[in-house]
Short mmCIF file of C-alpha atoms in Angstrom, two decimals:
data_model
loop_
_atom_site.label_atom_id
_atom_site.label_comp_id
_atom_site.label_asym_id
_atom_site.label_seq_id
_atom_site.Cartn_x
_atom_site.Cartn_y
_atom_site.Cartn_z
CA MET Z 9 -121.51 -18.95 42.95
CA GLN Z 10 -124.92 -18.07 41.68
CA LYS Z 11 -123.99 -14.38 42.25
CA HIS Z 12 -120.91 -14.77 40.19
CA MET Z 13 -122.88 -16.51 37.36
CA ALA Z 14 -125.40 -13.82 37.36
CA GLU Z 15 -122.94 -11.18 37.09
CA GLN Z 16 -121.37 -13.00 34.11
CA ALA Z 17 -124.58 -13.32 32.48
CA GLU Z 18 -125.39 -9.54 32.94
CA SER Z 19 -122.05 -8.85 31.59
CA PHE Z 20 -122.52 -10.94 28.55
CA HIS Z 21 -125.95 -9.25 27.87
CA MET Z 22 -124.39 -5.86 28.24
CA GLU Z 23 -121.64 -6.66 25.89
CA ASN Z 24 -124.11 -8.21 23.35
CA PHE Z 25 -126.30 -4.93 23.72
CA ARG Z 26 -123.21 -2.80 23.09
CA ARG Z 27 -122.22 -4.75 20.07
CA ARG Z 28 -125.69 -4.57 18.54
CA SER Z 29 -125.86 -0.95 19.38
CA ARG Z 30 -122.60 -0.34 17.63
CA TYR Z 31 -123.80 -2.41 14.43
CA VAL Z 32 -126.93 -0.18 14.42
CA LEU Z 33 -124.97 2.90 14.67
CA ILE Z 34 -122.64 1.83 11.91
CA PHE Z 35 -125.58 0.87 9.80
CA ILE Z 36 -127.28 4.23 10.26
CA ALA Z 37 -124.10 6.14 9.50
CA LEU Z 38 -123.56 4.14 6.27
CA ALA Z 39 -127.37 4.81 5.24
CA VAL Z 40 -126.97 8.46 5.80
CA ALA Z 41 -123.71 8.56 3.89
CA PHE Z 42 -125.31 6.63 1.04
CA CYS Z 43 -128.07 9.24 0.79
CA VAL Z 44 -125.73 12.20 0.93
CA ILE Z 45 -123.47 10.64 -1.80
CA THR Z 46 -126.51 9.92 -3.95
CA ILE Z 47 -127.84 13.49 -3.75
CA TRP Z 48 -124.40 14.69 -4.54
CA ASN Z 49 -123.97 12.42 -7.40
CA ILE Z 50 -127.47 13.54 -8.80
CA ASN Z 51 -126.38 17.17 -8.38
CA THR Z 52 -123.16 16.39 -10.50
CA GLY Z 53 -123.59 16.80 -14.27
CA ASN Z 54 -123.88 19.37 -17.07
CA VAL Z 55 -127.20 20.38 -16.16
CA ASP Z 56 -127.07 22.22 -12.83
CA ILE Z 57 -130.08 21.44 -10.59
CA SER Z 58 -129.97 22.64 -7.04
CA ILE Z 59 -130.30 20.23 -4.08
CA PRO Z 60 -133.73 21.61 -2.85
CA LYS Z 61 -135.11 21.16 -6.31
CA ILE Z 62 -133.57 17.62 -6.54
CA LEU Z 63 -135.23 16.61 -3.07
CA ARG Z 64 -138.71 18.01 -4.54
CA ILE Z 65 -138.32 16.07 -7.75
CA LEU Z 66 -137.45 12.93 -5.94
CA PHE Z 67 -140.70 13.32 -3.83
CA ARG Z 68 -142.54 14.21 -7.19
CA GLN Z 69 -143.53 17.70 -5.94
CA ASP Z 70 -141.65 19.92 -8.40
CA GLY Z 71 -139.65 20.14 -11.45
CA ASN Z 72 -140.22 20.50 -15.22
CA ALA Z 73 -140.31 17.64 -17.67
CA VAL Z 74 -136.54 18.14 -18.62
CA GLU Z 75 -135.26 18.02 -15.00
CA TYR Z 76 -137.58 15.25 -14.18
CA SER Z 77 -136.37 13.12 -17.05
CA ILE Z 78 -132.63 13.95 -16.26
CA ILE Z 79 -132.99 12.79 -12.67
CA TRP Z 80 -135.42 9.74 -12.96
CA LYS Z 81 -134.41 8.41 -16.44
CA ILE Z 82 -130.62 9.26 -16.42
CA ARG Z 83 -128.87 9.86 -13.31
CA LEU Z 84 -130.73 7.89 -10.71
CA PRO Z 85 -130.74 4.52 -12.67
CA ARG Z 86 -126.85 4.96 -13.01
CA ILE Z 87 -126.46 5.70 -9.34
CA LEU Z 88 -128.57 2.77 -8.14
CA MET Z 89 -126.92 0.40 -10.76
CA ALA Z 90 -123.45 1.49 -9.39
CA ALA Z 91 -124.49 0.80 -5.76
CA ILE Z 92 -126.07 -2.59 -6.62
CA LEU Z 93 -122.98 -3.83 -8.61
CA GLY Z 94 -120.64 -2.44 -6.06
CA GLY Z 95 -122.35 -4.48 -3.42
CA ALA Z 96 -122.21 -7.48 -5.71
CA LEU Z 97 -118.54 -6.97 -6.13
CA SER Z 98 -117.88 -6.84 -2.35
CA LEU Z 99 -120.09 -9.98 -1.78
CA SER Z 100 -118.32 -11.99 -4.59
CA GLY Z 101 -115.00 -10.90 -3.05
CA PHE Z 102 -115.93 -12.15 0.30
CA LEU Z 103 -117.24 -15.52 -1.03
CA LEU Z 104 -114.13 -16.03 -3.01
CA GLN Z 105 -111.78 -15.27 -0.23
CA THR Z 106 -113.77 -17.50 2.21
CA PHE Z 107 -113.88 -20.37 -0.25
CA PHE Z 108 -110.14 -20.19 -1.03
CA ALA Z 109 -109.15 -19.25 2.53
CA ASN Z 110 -107.00 -16.53 1.18
CA PRO Z 111 -107.44 -12.73 1.52
CA ILE Z 112 -105.97 -12.09 -1.95
CA ALA Z 113 -108.36 -14.32 -3.72
CA GLY Z 114 -110.33 -12.42 -6.28
CA PRO Z 115 -111.60 -12.58 -9.87
CA PHE Z 116 -108.38 -11.00 -11.18
CA VAL Z 117 -105.95 -13.26 -9.22
CA LEU Z 118 -107.99 -16.47 -10.01
CA GLY Z 119 -108.28 -15.76 -13.79
CA ILE Z 120 -112.14 -15.24 -13.81
CA SER Z 121 -112.01 -11.73 -15.10
CA SER Z 122 -109.50 -12.66 -17.83
CA GLY Z 123 -111.81 -15.62 -18.98
CA ALA Z 124 -114.65 -13.17 -19.12
CA LYS Z 125 -112.66 -10.80 -21.35
CA MET Z 126 -111.31 -13.55 -23.47
CA ALA Z 127 -114.90 -14.80 -24.16
CA VAL Z 128 -116.04 -11.17 -24.99
CA ALA Z 129 -112.95 -10.69 -27.18
CA LEU Z 130 -113.79 -13.85 -29.13
CA THR Z 131 -117.47 -12.85 -29.42
CA MET Z 132 -116.97 -9.12 -30.48
CA ILE Z 133 -114.00 -9.82 -32.82
CA ALA Z 134 -114.26 -13.46 -34.16
CA PHE Z 135 -118.05 -13.46 -34.56
CA LEU Z 136 -119.16 -9.86 -35.07
CA GLU Z 137 -117.67 -9.61 -38.39
CA HIS Z 138 -119.83 -12.75 -39.62
CA PHE Z 139 -123.18 -12.01 -37.80
CA GLY Z 140 -123.06 -8.29 -37.49
CA LYS Z 141 -124.39 -6.21 -34.69
CA PHE Z 142 -126.23 -7.98 -31.70
CA SER Z 143 -127.79 -7.37 -28.36
CA SER Z 144 -125.45 -6.43 -25.38
CA TRP Z 145 -127.02 -9.45 -23.63
CA VAL Z 146 -124.83 -11.67 -26.05
CA LEU Z 147 -121.82 -9.97 -24.42
CA ILE Z 148 -123.03 -10.46 -20.99
CA LEU Z 149 -123.77 -14.14 -21.66
CA ALA Z 150 -120.32 -14.44 -23.30
CA ALA Z 151 -118.49 -12.90 -20.20
CA PHE Z 152 -120.53 -15.19 -17.87
CA ALA Z 153 -119.61 -18.28 -19.97
CA GLY Z 154 -116.00 -17.23 -19.86
CA SER Z 155 -115.94 -16.79 -16.17
CA LEU Z 156 -117.61 -20.25 -15.78
CA ILE Z 157 -114.88 -21.78 -17.92
CA SER Z 158 -112.20 -20.30 -15.89
CA ILE Z 159 -113.71 -21.15 -12.57
CA GLY Z 160 -114.42 -24.63 -13.84
CA PHE Z 161 -110.71 -25.38 -14.62
CA ILE Z 162 -109.90 -24.06 -11.04
CA LEU Z 163 -112.42 -26.42 -9.59
CA LEU Z 164 -110.91 -29.39 -11.74
CA PHE Z 165 -107.42 -28.42 -10.25
CA SER Z 166 -108.84 -28.42 -6.72
CA ARG Z 167 -109.50 -32.08 -6.93
CA ARG Z 168 -105.74 -32.88 -7.20
CA ILE Z 169 -104.31 -29.91 -5.20
CA GLN Z 170 -104.70 -29.81 -1.44
CA HIS Z 171 -103.18 -26.53 -0.68
CA MET Z 172 -105.13 -23.33 -1.41
CA ALA Z 173 -101.88 -21.42 -2.11
CA THR Z 174 -101.22 -23.75 -4.89
CA LEU Z 175 -104.67 -23.48 -6.29
CA LEU Z 176 -104.33 -19.64 -6.35
CA VAL Z 177 -101.06 -20.20 -8.57
CA GLY Z 178 -103.21 -22.34 -10.81
CA GLY Z 179 -105.78 -19.64 -11.03
CA ILE Z 180 -102.94 -17.07 -11.98
CA MET Z 181 -101.80 -19.44 -14.84
CA ILE Z 182 -105.23 -19.73 -16.18
CA GLY Z 183 -105.54 -15.81 -16.05
CA TYR Z 184 -102.34 -15.48 -18.12
CA ILE Z 185 -103.44 -18.14 -20.69
CA CYS Z 186 -106.81 -16.34 -21.19
CA SER Z 187 -104.93 -12.89 -21.51
CA ALA Z 188 -102.56 -14.50 -24.09
CA VAL Z 189 -105.53 -15.71 -26.12
CA THR Z 190 -107.17 -12.35 -25.81
CA ASP Z 191 -103.97 -10.54 -27.06
CA PHE Z 192 -103.59 -13.01 -29.90
CA VAL Z 193 -107.15 -12.37 -31.09
CA VAL Z 194 -106.80 -8.68 -30.75
CA THR Z 195 -103.68 -8.71 -33.15
CA PHE Z 196 -106.05 -9.67 -35.98
CA ALA Z 197 -108.88 -7.21 -35.18
CA GLU Z 198 -109.84 -4.02 -36.64
CA ASP Z 199 -109.05 -0.66 -34.84
CA SER Z 200 -112.87 -0.20 -34.24
CA ASP Z 201 -113.21 -3.53 -32.64
CA ILE Z 202 -110.19 -2.96 -30.39
CA VAL Z 203 -111.70 0.32 -29.24
CA ASN Z 204 -115.07 -1.50 -28.45
CA LEU Z 205 -113.27 -4.28 -26.47
CA HIS Z 206 -111.25 -1.63 -24.58
CA GLY Z 207 -114.54 0.30 -23.84
CA TRP Z 208 -116.25 -2.81 -22.62
CA SER Z 209 -113.34 -3.74 -20.32
CA GLN Z 210 -113.23 -0.39 -18.81
CA GLY Z 211 -116.96 -0.49 -18.00
CA SER Z 212 -119.55 2.26 -18.17
CA PHE Z 213 -122.97 3.06 -16.37
CA SER Z 214 -124.15 5.26 -19.31
CA GLY Z 215 -127.45 4.13 -20.93
CA MET Z 216 -128.63 2.31 -17.73
CA SER Z 217 -132.42 1.97 -17.51
CA TRP Z 218 -134.75 1.09 -14.80
CA SER Z 219 -135.12 -2.46 -16.45
CA ASN Z 220 -131.34 -2.88 -16.11
CA VAL Z 221 -131.72 -1.86 -12.49
CA GLN Z 222 -134.45 -4.31 -11.76
CA VAL Z 223 -132.51 -7.25 -13.32
CA ALA Z 224 -129.49 -6.56 -11.41
CA ALA Z 225 -131.39 -6.02 -8.02
CA VAL Z 226 -133.18 -9.34 -8.39
CA MET Z 227 -130.07 -11.21 -9.28
CA VAL Z 228 -127.97 -9.65 -6.45
CA GLY Z 229 -130.81 -9.73 -4.01
CA ILE Z 230 -131.23 -13.67 -4.68
CA THR Z 231 -127.54 -14.13 -4.27
CA LEU Z 232 -127.46 -12.07 -0.91
CA LEU Z 233 -130.36 -14.07 0.43
CA LEU Z 234 -128.71 -17.31 -0.34
CA THR Z 235 -125.51 -16.16 1.20
CA PHE Z 236 -127.44 -14.98 4.36
CA PHE Z 237 -129.05 -18.50 4.67
CA LEU Z 238 -125.66 -20.11 4.31
CA SER Z 239 -124.15 -17.65 6.88
CA LYS Z 240 -123.66 -20.30 9.61
CA PRO Z 241 -121.86 -22.83 7.29
CA ILE Z 242 -119.67 -20.00 5.91
CA GLY Z 243 -118.71 -18.91 9.33
CA ALA Z 244 -117.75 -22.31 10.31
CA TYR Z 245 -115.79 -22.62 7.21
CA GLN Z 246 -113.88 -19.49 7.95
CA LEU Z 247 -112.73 -21.04 11.13
CA GLY Z 248 -110.83 -23.71 9.15
CA GLU Z 249 -111.87 -26.96 7.05
CA ALA Z 250 -111.27 -29.18 9.99
CA TYR Z 251 -113.57 -27.36 12.14
CA ALA Z 252 -116.24 -26.90 9.46
#
């Protein structure tokens, strides 16, 4: 009996070791792939900079002022911002799918993105003509407020709706309502405002600076830490509401 239990314990430890080793190898492979893609993206552009020179400039060992500025002030902030926001999107998708217990739950399905675009459209088109130009932070705050309004309505519906599938339908309805309001506002907008709204909705990493990267890294890092500390309750919730 004791021998059988010892064999089971040894088998469990071996399986646990293999699982951890597999995770470590996957992490190393992803880290190497990220470094390769980063170097490749830095190499891509109108100004041709060789990969050996890129490596020397990254380690501050070579490069003239122009090449140094291109890499450190233009290309690298864009790449890091894209990586940070890509991680934020995957994290938000995971949390939404976990909370709504549905693999198709997302900001577009739940109307969160539509609410953000509606708020930005109202800010750019309805208020821009009266108050003139303003900082891009105003648009960011408007998008954040629109997202909160959409998710707030969804949470209000959740008090009266027991099934998550029905709640997703409510989110889709909110998204269509926000899109209808956006289209209605756009019909009265100038051509330049429509172009600006379309450009904002498409998104761009041009003009990113290290200050933008720092703000995004802090916000995403805090969210990631909170998610990590809540990993056990989240894992229990994934098994079902009754188990959690």
